[in-house]
PDB file of C-alpha atoms in Angstrom:
ATOM      1  CA  MET M   1       0.077   0.107  -0.054  1.00 37.00           C
ATOM      2  CA  ARG M   2       3.002   2.569   0.836  1.00 40.00           C
ATOM      3  CA  TYR M   3       4.215   1.576  -2.485  1.00 38.00           C
ATOM      4  CA  LEU M   4       1.132   2.497  -4.414  1.00 39.00           C
ATOM      5  CA  ALA M   5       1.221   5.658  -2.517  1.00 44.00           C
ATOM      6  CA  ALA M   6       4.528   6.650  -3.512  1.00 42.00           C
ATOM      7  CA  ILE M   7       3.554   6.090  -7.210  1.00 37.00           C
ATOM      8  CA  LEU M   8       0.532   8.028  -6.813  1.00 41.00           C
ATOM      9  CA  LEU M   9       2.744  10.896  -5.684  1.00 41.00           C
ATOM     10  CA  THR M  10       5.234  10.592  -8.036  1.00 39.00           C
ATOM     11  CA  PHE M  11       2.595  11.339 -10.931  1.00 33.00           C
ATOM     12  CA  GLY M  12       0.496  13.553  -8.790  1.00 39.00           C
ATOM     13  CA  LEU M  13      -2.398  11.694  -8.878  1.00 35.00           C
ATOM     14  CA  PHE M  14      -2.852  11.208  -5.308  1.00 43.00           C
ATOM     15  CA  CYS M  15      -5.174  12.954  -2.967  1.00 45.00           C
ATOM     16  CA  SER M  16      -5.493  11.896   0.748  1.00 45.00           C
ATOM     17  CA  CYS M  17      -8.598  13.817   1.783  1.00 50.00           C
ATOM     18  CA  ASP M  18     -12.267  13.511   0.594  1.00 51.00           C
ATOM     19  CA  LYS M  19     -13.077  16.873  -0.179  1.00 49.00           C
ATOM     20  CA  ASP M  20     -14.811  17.427   3.559  1.00 49.00           C
ATOM     21  CA  ASP M  21     -18.202  15.727   2.129  1.00 51.00           C
ATOM     22  CA  GLY M  22     -19.605  15.015   5.298  1.00 48.00           C
ATOM     23  CA  THR M  23     -18.097  11.258   6.185  1.00 49.00           C
ATOM     24  CA  ILE M  24     -14.850   9.947   7.204  1.00 47.00           C
ATOM     25  CA  SER M  25     -13.296   8.275   3.553  1.00 48.00           C
ATOM     26  CA  VAL M  26     -12.404   4.473   4.207  1.00 43.00           C
ATOM     27  CA  GLY M  27     -10.437   4.504   1.070  1.00 47.00           C
ATOM     28  CA  LEU M  28      -7.633   6.632   2.492  1.00 63.00           C
ATOM     29  CA  LEU M  29      -4.102   4.849   3.226  1.00 75.00           C
ATOM     30  CA  ALA M  30      -4.221   5.019   6.793  1.00 91.00           C
ATOM     31  CA  GLU M  31      -6.377   3.060   9.093  1.00 94.00           C
ATOM     32  CA  HIS M  32      -5.505   4.810  12.097  1.00 97.00           C
ATOM     33  CA  ARG M  33      -5.926   8.794  11.514  1.00 97.00           C
ATOM     34  CA  GLY M  34      -5.855  10.216  15.580  1.00 98.00           C
ATOM     35  CA  VAL M  35      -5.426  13.604  17.220  1.00 98.00           C
ATOM     36  CA  TYR M  36      -4.657  14.339  20.697  1.00 98.00           C
ATOM     37  CA  ILE M  37      -7.445  16.584  22.424  1.00 98.00           C
ATOM     38  CA  ASN M  38      -5.444  18.663  24.634  1.00 97.00           C
ATOM     39  CA  ASP M  39      -8.526  20.774  25.657  1.00 96.00           C
ATOM     40  CA  PHE M  40     -11.093  18.445  26.128  1.00 97.00           C
ATOM     41  CA  TYR M  41     -11.417  19.246  30.145  1.00 97.00           C
ATOM     42  CA  SER M  42      -9.740  21.875  30.443  1.00 95.00           C
ATOM     43  CA  GLY M  43     -10.827  24.295  27.770  1.00 96.00           C
ATOM     44  CA  GLY M  44     -14.148  23.393  28.364  1.00 97.00           C
ATOM     45  CA  ILE M  45     -15.490  21.019  25.649  1.00 98.00           C
ATOM     46  CA  LEU M  46     -16.570  18.641  27.882  1.00 98.00           C
ATOM     47  CA  GLY M  47     -20.288  18.908  29.182  1.00 97.00           C
ATOM     48  CA  ASN M  48     -20.866  22.148  26.483  1.00 98.00           C
ATOM     49  CA  SER M  49     -22.833  20.419  23.719  1.00 97.00           C
ATOM     50  CA  THR M  50     -22.022  23.058  21.164  1.00 98.00           C
ATOM     51  CA  LEU M  51     -18.281  22.590  21.710  1.00 98.00           C
ATOM     52  CA  GLU M  52     -18.398  18.919  21.484  1.00 98.00           C
ATOM     53  CA  ASP M  53     -20.713  18.993  18.266  1.00 98.00           C
ATOM     54  CA  ASP M  54     -18.057  21.398  17.039  1.00 98.00           C
ATOM     55  CA  LEU M  55     -15.114  19.316  17.916  1.00 98.00           C
ATOM     56  CA  LEU M  56     -17.013  16.049  16.300  1.00 98.00           C
ATOM     57  CA  ALA M  57     -17.576  18.172  13.126  1.00 97.00           C
ATOM     58  CA  TRP M  58     -14.124  19.370  12.817  1.00 98.00           C
ATOM     59  CA  VAL M  59     -12.544  15.431  13.367  1.00 98.00           C
ATOM     60  CA  ASP M  60     -15.308  14.585  10.484  1.00 96.00           C
ATOM     61  CA  GLU M  61     -14.061  17.243   8.034  1.00 96.00           C
ATOM     62  CA  ASN M  62     -10.631  16.476   8.587  1.00 96.00           C
ATOM     63  CA  ASP M  63     -11.322  12.492   8.537  1.00 94.00           C
ATOM     64  CA  PHE M  64      -9.619  11.684  11.530  1.00 97.00           C
ATOM     65  CA  THR M  65     -10.912   8.080  13.124  1.00 96.00           C
ATOM     66  CA  ASP M  66      -9.602   8.417  16.600  1.00 98.00           C
ATOM     67  CA  ILE M  67      -9.511  10.890  19.205  1.00 98.00           C
ATOM     68  CA  TYR M  68      -7.383  10.983  22.247  1.00 98.00           C
ATOM     69  CA  LEU M  69      -9.130  12.781  25.352  1.00 98.00           C
ATOM     70  CA  TYR M  70      -6.964  14.731  28.033  1.00 97.00           C
ATOM     71  CA  ASN M  71      -7.497  15.246  31.608  1.00 95.00           C
ATOM     72  CA  ILE M  72     -10.106  12.427  32.094  1.00 96.00           C
ATOM     73  CA  GLY M  73      -8.892  11.379  35.498  1.00 93.00           C
ATOM     74  CA  SER M  74      -9.471  15.096  36.700  1.00 94.00           C
ATOM     75  CA  ALA M  75     -12.890  15.202  34.365  1.00 96.00           C
ATOM     76  CA  LEU M  76     -14.260  12.075  36.693  1.00 95.00           C
ATOM     77  CA  GLY M  77     -12.759  13.373  39.822  1.00 93.00           C
ATOM     78  CA  ASP M  78     -15.246  16.768  39.359  1.00 95.00           C
ATOM     79  CA  GLY M  79     -17.992  14.583  39.042  1.00 95.00           C
ATOM     80  CA  LEU M  80     -18.502  14.707  35.052  1.00 96.00           C
ATOM     81  CA  ALA M  81     -18.803  11.199  34.684  1.00 96.00           C
ATOM     82  CA  ASP M  82     -22.612  11.424  33.056  1.00 96.00           C
ATOM     83  CA  ASP M  83     -21.031  13.814  30.834  1.00 97.00           C
ATOM     84  CA  LEU M  84     -18.157  12.068  29.568  1.00 97.00           C
ATOM     85  CA  ARG M  85     -20.203   9.083  28.824  1.00 97.00           C
ATOM     86  CA  ALA M  86     -22.910  11.038  27.380  1.00 97.00           C
ATOM     87  CA  PHE M  87     -20.001  12.628  24.868  1.00 98.00           C
ATOM     88  CA  VAL M  88     -18.419   8.922  24.286  1.00 97.00           C
ATOM     89  CA  LYS M  89     -21.611   7.493  23.245  1.00 97.00           C
ATOM     90  CA  LYS M  90     -22.135  10.710  20.890  1.00 98.00           C
ATOM     91  CA  ALA M  91     -18.805  10.037  19.401  1.00 98.00           C
ATOM     92  CA  HIS M  92     -19.919   6.141  18.871  1.00 97.00           C
ATOM     93  CA  ASN M  93     -23.215   7.268  17.334  1.00 96.00           C
ATOM     94  CA  GLU M  94     -21.154   9.233  14.935  1.00 94.00           C
ATOM     95  CA  ASP M  95     -21.396   8.123  11.120  1.00 91.00           C
ATOM     96  CA  PRO M  96     -18.980   6.644  10.934  1.00 90.00           C
ATOM     97  CA  TYR M  97     -18.274   5.845  14.704  1.00 95.00           C
ATOM     98  CA  VAL M  98     -15.594   7.628  16.200  1.00 98.00           C
ATOM     99  CA  LYS M  99     -13.023   5.710  18.012  1.00 98.00           C
ATOM    100  CA  VAL M 100     -12.568   7.563  21.910  1.00 98.00           C
ATOM    101  CA  SER M 101      -9.361   6.427  23.594  1.00 98.00           C
ATOM    102  CA  PHE M 102      -8.498   7.928  27.250  1.00 97.00           C
ATOM    103  CA  VAL M 103      -4.912   9.488  28.246  1.00 97.00           C
ATOM    104  CA  SER M 104      -3.468   8.248  31.367  1.00 94.00           C
ATOM    105  CA  ALA M 105      -0.386   9.935  32.767  1.00 89.00           C
ATOM    106  CA  GLY M 106      -0.049   6.958  35.544  1.00 87.00           C
ATOM    107  CA  PHE M 107      -1.385   4.372  37.707  1.00 85.00           C
ATOM    108  CA  GLY M 108      -2.356   6.178  40.734  1.00 82.00           C
ATOM    109  CA  ASP M 109      -6.330   7.799  41.598  1.00 83.00           C
ATOM    110  CA  SER M 110      -6.291   8.993  37.886  1.00 85.00           C
ATOM    111  CA  PHE M 111      -6.339   5.489  36.377  1.00 89.00           C
ATOM    112  CA  THR M 112      -8.184   4.100  39.457  1.00 90.00           C
ATOM    113  CA  ALA M 113     -11.292   6.360  38.518  1.00 91.00           C
ATOM    114  CA  ILE M 114     -10.811   5.654  34.844  1.00 91.00           C
ATOM    115  CA  GLU M 115     -11.251   1.854  35.788  1.00 89.00           C
ATOM    116  CA  ALA M 116     -14.293   2.614  37.703  1.00 89.00           C
ATOM    117  CA  TYR M 117     -15.388   4.590  34.662  1.00 91.00           C
ATOM    118  CA  HIS M 118     -14.719   1.800  32.450  1.00 86.00           C
ATOM    119  CA  ASP M 119     -16.520  -0.891  34.665  1.00 82.00           C
ATOM    120  CA  GLY M 120     -19.388   1.091  34.365  1.00 79.00           C
ATOM    121  CA  ARG M 121     -22.364   1.314  31.322  1.00 77.00           C
ATOM    122  CA  LYS M 122     -21.237  -1.017  28.361  1.00 81.00           C
ATOM    123  CA  ASP M 123     -22.140   1.792  25.752  1.00 83.00           C
ATOM    124  CA  SER M 124     -20.009   4.339  26.647  1.00 92.00           C
ATOM    125  CA  ARG M 125     -16.532   2.195  27.754  1.00 93.00           C
ATOM    126  CA  PRO M 126     -13.425   3.612  25.780  1.00 96.00           C
ATOM    127  CA  ASP M 127     -12.099   1.850  22.831  1.00 96.00           C
ATOM    128  CA  GLY M 128      -8.658   2.745  24.059  1.00 97.00           C
ATOM    129  CA  ILE M 129      -6.086   3.752  26.845  1.00 96.00           C
ATOM    130  CA  VAL M 130      -2.994   5.932  25.928  1.00 97.00           C
ATOM    131  CA  SER M 131       0.052   5.805  28.104  1.00 95.00           C
ATOM    132  CA  GLU M 132       1.451   9.173  28.694  1.00 93.00           C
ATOM    133  CA  ILE M 133       4.092   8.018  31.185  1.00 95.00           C
ATOM    134  CA  GLU M 134       7.771   9.075  30.068  1.00 96.00           C
ATOM    135  CA  PHE M 135       9.633   6.675  31.349  1.00 97.00           C
ATOM    136  CA  TRP M 136      12.756   7.307  29.860  1.00 97.00           C
ATOM    137  CA  ASN M 137      12.572  11.155  31.389  1.00 94.00           C
ATOM    138  CA  GLY M 138      14.297  12.737  34.827  1.00 92.00           C
ATOM    139  CA  SER M 139      14.023  10.232  37.416  1.00 93.00           C
ATOM    140  CA  MET M 140      11.509   7.680  36.337  1.00 95.00           C
ATOM    141  CA  ASN M 141      12.509   4.223  34.595  1.00 97.00           C
ATOM    142  CA  PHE M 142      10.748   1.646  32.943  1.00 98.00           C
ATOM    143  CA  ALA M 143      10.415  -0.936  36.017  1.00 97.00           C
ATOM    144  CA  ASP M 144       9.078   1.296  38.617  1.00 96.00           C
ATOM    145  CA  ASP M 145       7.065   3.859  36.432  1.00 95.00           C
ATOM    146  CA  TYR M 146       5.781   2.130  33.378  1.00 96.00           C
ATOM    147  CA  ALA M 147       5.681  -1.616  33.968  1.00 96.00           C
ATOM    148  CA  PRO M 148       3.072  -1.358  36.762  1.00 94.00           C
ATOM    149  CA  TRP M 149       0.430   0.473  34.372  1.00 93.00           C
ATOM    150  CA  ILE M 150       0.874  -1.923  31.688  1.00 95.00           C
ATOM    151  CA  ASP M 151       0.016  -4.276  34.418  1.00 94.00           C
ATOM    152  CA  LYS M 152      -3.096  -2.183  35.043  1.00 92.00           C
ATOM    153  CA  VAL M 153      -4.394  -2.062  31.438  1.00 94.00           C
ATOM    154  CA  ASN M 154      -3.635  -5.685  30.795  1.00 95.00           C
ATOM    155  CA  ASP M 155      -5.684  -6.353  33.628  1.00 92.00           C
ATOM    156  CA  LEU M 156      -8.569  -4.054  32.193  1.00 89.00           C
ATOM    157  CA  LYS M 157      -8.696  -6.246  29.116  1.00 93.00           C
ATOM    158  CA  PHE M 158      -8.279  -9.423  30.223  1.00 94.00           C
ATOM    159  CA  THR M 159      -9.347 -10.254  33.707  1.00 90.00           C
ATOM    160  CA  PRO M 160     -13.010 -10.752  33.937  1.00 88.00           C
ATOM    161  CA  PRO M 161     -14.686  -9.253  37.096  1.00 82.00           C
ATOM    162  CA  PRO M 162     -15.747 -10.948  40.260  1.00 84.00           C
ATOM    163  CA  GLY M 163     -18.475 -13.973  39.454  1.00 84.00           C
ATOM    164  CA  ASP M 164     -17.823 -13.059  35.856  1.00 86.00           C
ATOM    165  CA  VAL M 165     -16.536 -15.676  32.886  1.00 88.00           C
ATOM    166  CA  ALA M 166     -15.508 -12.681  30.786  1.00 87.00           C
ATOM    167  CA  PRO M 167     -13.631  -9.577  30.772  1.00 86.00           C
ATOM    168  CA  LEU M 168     -15.597  -6.598  30.181  1.00 81.00           C
ATOM    169  CA  ASN M 169     -13.747  -5.149  27.336  1.00 86.00           C
ATOM    170  CA  ALA M 170     -11.786  -7.326  25.969  1.00 90.00           C
ATOM    171  CA  GLY M 171     -11.839  -5.365  22.577  1.00 92.00           C
ATOM    172  CA  ILE M 172      -9.976  -2.076  24.169  1.00 95.00           C
ATOM    173  CA  THR M 173      -6.761  -1.422  22.756  1.00 97.00           C
ATOM    174  CA  ARG M 174      -3.748  -0.499  24.692  1.00 97.00           C
ATOM    175  CA  GLN M 175      -1.820   2.542  23.251  1.00 98.00           C
ATOM    176  CA  PHE M 176       1.842   3.407  24.451  1.00 97.00           C
ATOM    177  CA  TYR M 177       3.139   6.369  23.527  1.00 97.00           C
ATOM    178  CA  ILE M 178       6.755   6.278  23.149  1.00 97.00           C
ATOM    179  CA  GLY M 179       9.559   8.878  22.675  1.00 97.00           C
ATOM    180  CA  LYS M 180      12.878   6.858  23.532  1.00 98.00           C
ATOM    181  CA  ILE M 181      13.220   2.933  24.511  1.00 98.00           C
ATOM    182  CA  LYS M 182      15.341   3.397  27.001  1.00 98.00           C
ATOM    183  CA  ASP M 183      15.612   4.300  30.772  1.00 98.00           C
ATOM    184  CA  PRO M 184      17.241   7.753  31.565  1.00 97.00           C
ATOM    185  CA  GLY M 185      21.045   7.433  31.153  1.00 96.00           C
ATOM    186  CA  MET M 186      21.008   4.257  29.532  1.00 97.00           C
ATOM    187  CA  PRO M 187      21.262   2.906  25.964  1.00 97.00           C
ATOM    188  CA  PRO M 188      18.046   1.678  24.010  1.00 98.00           C
ATOM    189  CA  SER M 189      17.274  -1.387  25.537  1.00 98.00           C
ATOM    190  CA  LEU M 190      15.768  -4.456  23.379  1.00 98.00           C
ATOM    191  CA  THR M 191      14.667  -5.633  26.821  1.00 98.00           C
ATOM    192  CA  ILE M 192      12.420  -2.686  27.083  1.00 98.00           C
ATOM    193  CA  ALA M 193      11.447  -2.839  23.651  1.00 98.00           C
ATOM    194  CA  LYS M 194      10.404  -6.464  23.404  1.00 98.00           C
ATOM    195  CA  GLU M 195       8.167  -5.704  26.917  1.00 98.00           C
ATOM    196  CA  LEU M 196       6.414  -2.775  24.909  1.00 98.00           C
ATOM    197  CA  VAL M 197       6.031  -5.286  22.027  1.00 98.00           C
ATOM    198  CA  MET M 198       4.266  -8.328  24.016  1.00 98.00           C
ATOM    199  CA  HIS M 199       2.056  -5.934  25.765  1.00 97.00           C
ATOM    200  CA  HIS M 200       0.840  -3.235  23.028  1.00 96.00           C
ATOM    201  CA  ASP M 201      -1.966  -3.389  20.656  1.00 98.00           C
ATOM    202  CA  GLU M 202      -0.751   0.139  19.026  1.00 98.00           C
ATOM    203  CA  ILE M 203       2.856   1.827  19.413  1.00 98.00           C
ATOM    204  CA  PHE M 204       2.449   5.583  19.442  1.00 98.00           C
ATOM    205  CA  LEU M 205       6.016   6.428  18.117  1.00 98.00           C
ATOM    206  CA  THR M 206       7.137  10.043  18.398  1.00 98.00           C
ATOM    207  CA  ASN M 207       8.423  11.594  14.911  1.00 97.00           C
ATOM    208  CA  TYR M 208       9.055  15.150  15.955  1.00 97.00           C
ATOM    209  CA  HIS M 209      11.207  16.709  13.157  1.00 95.00           C
ATOM    210  CA  SER M 210      11.147  20.244  11.364  1.00 95.00           C
ATOM    211  CA  ASP M 211      10.239  18.364   8.229  1.00 97.00           C
ATOM    212  CA  ALA M 212       8.793  15.263   9.669  1.00 98.00           C
ATOM    213  CA  TRP M 213       6.972  14.626   6.786  1.00 98.00           C
ATOM    214  CA  HIS M 214      10.290  13.186   5.889  1.00 98.00           C
ATOM    215  CA  LEU M 215      11.653  10.153   7.049  1.00 98.00           C
ATOM    216  CA  SER M 216      14.687  11.919   8.718  1.00 96.00           C
ATOM    217  CA  ALA M 217      18.193  10.216   7.894  1.00 91.00           C
ATOM    218  CA  SER M 218      19.899  10.621  11.529  1.00 93.00           C
ATOM    219  CA  THR M 219      21.656   7.693  12.876  1.00 88.00           C
ATOM    220  CA  ALA M 220      21.197   9.385  16.288  1.00 92.00           C
ATOM    221  CA  GLU M 221      20.606   7.223  19.394  1.00 92.00           C
ATOM    222  CA  ASN M 222      17.049   8.245  19.345  1.00 93.00           C
ATOM    223  CA  SER M 223      16.606   8.607  15.956  1.00 96.00           C
ATOM    224  CA  ILE M 224      13.310   7.699  13.943  1.00 97.00           C
ATOM    225  CA  VAL M 225      15.141   4.873  12.116  1.00 97.00           C
ATOM    226  CA  ASN M 226      16.638   3.267  15.280  1.00 97.00           C
ATOM    227  CA  LYS M 227      13.556   3.016  17.055  1.00 98.00           C
ATOM    228  CA  LEU M 228      11.909   1.431  14.424  1.00 98.00           C
ATOM    229  CA  ASN M 229      14.596  -0.908  13.592  1.00 98.00           C
ATOM    230  CA  LEU M 230      14.454  -1.863  17.829  1.00 98.00           C
ATOM    231  CA  LEU M 231      10.927  -2.375  17.758  1.00 98.00           C
ATOM    232  CA  ALA M 232      11.253  -4.650  14.253  1.00 98.00           C
ATOM    233  CA  GLN M 233      14.184  -6.464  15.989  1.00 98.00           C
ATOM    234  CA  ALA M 234      11.973  -7.215  19.233  1.00 98.00           C
ATOM    235  CA  GLY M 235       8.963  -8.454  16.685  1.00 98.00           C
ATOM    236  CA  MET M 236      11.128 -10.521  14.719  1.00 98.00           C
ATOM    237  CA  GLU M 237      12.586 -12.270  18.172  1.00 98.00           C
ATOM    238  CA  LEU M 238       8.792 -12.404  19.615  1.00 98.00           C
ATOM    239  CA  ASP M 239       7.617 -13.458  16.060  1.00 98.00           C
ATOM    240  CA  LYS M 240       5.054 -10.680  16.586  1.00 98.00           C
ATOM    241  CA  GLU M 241       3.323  -7.958  14.277  1.00 98.00           C
ATOM    242  CA  VAL M 242       3.889  -4.484  15.815  1.00 98.00           C
ATOM    243  CA  ASN M 243       1.389  -1.957  15.313  1.00 98.00           C
ATOM    244  CA  ILE M 244       2.870   1.448  14.806  1.00 98.00           C
ATOM    245  CA  VAL M 245       1.256   4.550  14.759  1.00 98.00           C
ATOM    246  CA  ILE M 246       3.554   7.800  13.743  1.00 98.00           C
ATOM    247  CA  LEU M 247       2.869  11.248  15.989  1.00 98.00           C
ATOM    248  CA  PHE M 248       3.588  14.361  14.157  1.00 98.00           C
ATOM    249  CA  ASN M 249       3.974  17.514  16.558  1.00 98.00           C
ATOM    250  CA  VAL M 250       2.075  20.724  15.338  1.00 98.00           C
ATOM    251  CA  TYR M 251       2.014  22.378  19.164  1.00 98.00           C
ATOM    252  CA  GLN M 252       3.662  25.884  18.140  1.00 97.00           C
ATOM    253  CA  MET M 253       5.173  26.256  21.734  1.00 96.00           C
ATOM    254  CA  SER M 254       6.403  23.000  21.988  1.00 95.00           C
ATOM    255  CA  PRO M 255      10.266  22.718  22.922  1.00 95.00           C
ATOM    256  CA  SER M 256      10.229  20.039  20.001  1.00 95.00           C
ATOM    257  CA  PRO M 257      10.435  20.385  16.614  1.00 96.00           C
ATOM    258  CA  GLU M 258       6.994  21.085  14.897  1.00 98.00           C
ATOM    259  CA  ILE M 259       5.283  20.823  11.541  1.00 98.00           C
ATOM    260  CA  TRP M 260       2.199  23.196  12.054  1.00 98.00           C
ATOM    261  CA  ASP M 261       3.079  25.385   8.954  1.00 98.00           C
ATOM    262  CA  TYR M 262       3.037  22.096   6.998  1.00 98.00           C
ATOM    263  CA  PHE M 263      -0.584  21.865   7.560  1.00 98.00           C
ATOM    264  CA  ALA M 264      -1.917  25.226   8.065  1.00 98.00           C
ATOM    265  CA  THR M 265      -4.329  26.813   5.316  1.00 98.00           C
ATOM    266  CA  THR M 266      -1.969  30.189   5.655  1.00 98.00           C
ATOM    267  CA  GLY M 267       1.116  28.060   5.018  1.00 98.00           C
ATOM    268  CA  MET M 268       2.203  25.077   2.827  1.00 98.00           C
ATOM    269  CA  ASP M 269      -1.753  23.778   3.099  1.00 97.00           C
ATOM    270  CA  ASN M 270      -1.818  20.242   3.334  1.00 96.00           C
ATOM    271  CA  GLU M 271      -4.038  17.854   4.588  1.00 95.00           C
ATOM    272  CA  PHE M 272      -3.219  15.987   7.704  1.00 96.00           C
ATOM    273  CA  GLU M 273      -2.689  12.426   6.363  1.00 95.00           C
ATOM    274  CA  ASP M 274      -0.408  14.400   3.578  1.00 95.00           C
ATOM    275  CA  ALA M 275       2.338  13.972   6.417  1.00 96.00           C
ATOM    276  CA  PHE M 276       1.810  10.350   6.588  1.00 96.00           C
ATOM    277  CA  VAL M 277       1.876   9.395   2.711  1.00 94.00           C
ATOM    278  CA  GLU M 278       5.098  11.506   2.114  1.00 95.00           C
ATOM    279  CA  TRP M 279       6.522   9.748   5.038  1.00 97.00           C
ATOM    280  CA  GLY M 280       5.203   6.613   4.377  1.00 95.00           C
ATOM    281  CA  ALA M 281       6.525   6.562   0.946  1.00 94.00           C
ATOM    282  CA  GLU M 282      10.241   7.305   2.174  1.00 97.00           C
ATOM    283  CA  TYR M 283       9.730   4.416   4.725  1.00 97.00           C
ATOM    284  CA  ASP M 284       8.930   2.025   1.801  1.00 96.00           C
ATOM    285  CA  ALA M 285      12.190   3.363   0.008  1.00 97.00           C
ATOM    286  CA  SER M 286      14.505   3.473   2.786  1.00 96.00           C
ATOM    287  CA  THR M 287      16.952   0.551   2.992  1.00 96.00           C
ATOM    288  CA  ASP M 288      18.283   1.485   6.513  1.00 96.00           C
ATOM    289  CA  ILE M 289      15.173   0.011   8.015  1.00 96.00           C
ATOM    290  CA  THR M 290      15.627  -3.618   8.665  1.00 96.00           C
ATOM    291  CA  ASN M 291      12.909  -6.453   9.356  1.00 97.00           C
ATOM    292  CA  LYS M 292      10.200  -4.289   8.258  1.00 98.00           C
ATOM    293  CA  ALA M 293       7.908  -7.734   7.897  1.00 98.00           C
ATOM    294  CA  PHE M 294       7.146  -7.454  11.385  1.00 98.00           C
ATOM    295  CA  LEU M 295       6.340  -3.623  11.242  1.00 98.00           C
ATOM    296  CA  ASN M 296       2.581  -2.776  10.795  1.00 97.00           C
ATOM    297  CA  LEU M 297       2.275   0.887  10.160  1.00 97.00           C
ATOM    298  CA  LYS M 298      -1.082   1.221  10.896  1.00 96.00           C
ATOM    299  CA  GLY M 299      -1.663   5.219  10.451  1.00 97.00           C
ATOM    300  CA  PHE M 300      -0.500   8.525  12.348  1.00 98.00           C
ATOM    301  CA  GLY M 301      -1.600  10.840  15.098  1.00 98.00           C
ATOM    302  CA  ILE M 302      -1.378  14.363  15.532  1.00 98.00           C
ATOM    303  CA  TYR M 303      -0.662  16.427  18.720  1.00 98.00           C
ATOM    304  CA  ARG M 304      -2.736  18.454  19.124  1.00 98.00           C
ATOM    305  CA  TYR M 305      -6.172  19.915  18.516  1.00 98.00           C
ATOM    306  CA  SER M 306      -5.986  23.419  19.753  1.00 98.00           C
ATOM    307  CA  ASP M 307      -2.998  23.741  17.151  1.00 98.00           C
ATOM    308  CA  ALA M 308      -4.238  21.489  14.686  1.00 98.00           C
ATOM    309  CA  GLU M 309      -7.692  23.464  14.401  1.00 98.00           C
ATOM    310  CA  ASN M 310      -6.147  26.834  14.377  1.00 98.00           C
ATOM    311  CA  ALA M 311      -3.951  25.457  11.251  1.00 98.00           C
ATOM    312  CA  ARG M 312      -7.026  24.224   9.604  1.00 98.00           C
ATOM    313  CA  PRO M 313     -10.190  25.866  10.828  1.00 97.00           C
TER     314      PRO M 313
END
């Protein structure tokens, strides 16, 4: 599929958008097309029917299939479970269905609130849980700060409640956001990569460069090529396919490189999937990435909504 995209791009025949016809295209190259909703709670979207409808209309207009919601633990802690249930059902009732993931920053009170919410009514459970635990930074490490979170998510996915014979939501997607596959101060770790591959459903892989629609040629320790090679090796040794979602950064105040202008209608004016199409064509052509048979490029994610919406109102 990526090779077809490269051919179509070469001859100028490919358009990744559906021209905003009121539906999410099913013929686009990326199966997964997601966006982080950073201001879902903090910006007052949750519980405001007009803002919720505006968000879902923008998601539809820009052909996203998945949304990742921030500050869910805070919203639940403030007693907004019913508002959240109503929004999740609203997203699920969209035509087509919009998948909803909750972003989790740890395995403390916030995750306990998510667990309690999840165990409630069947028609408003999340489709996925996204990690937001940067175990590679500061004083954190994989064993203490990430492995327990994996145990929590696995329990949510696989463990039946007392008295039941099946888990409540076996189809929930475990989504792991990864910047570096290592502990702080240590080299990249195949052991950690294997843990991620064994327990993941989708790995969200940061691809933050000033021209991130191109596959970076960098061979630095944390380069995208090196991360892909490490995950592919883990997949090969475990004989397991690794589902990859490539993340693009449009947060203009970010300390990391961003590509807001690439998408902006006032700039280069590209659709959101175009970055993935260009990047995917170079990935296909690259000989620097080995064991590609164990990597499944499911699609892309955009960080983050408030800046993305500003780029393409």
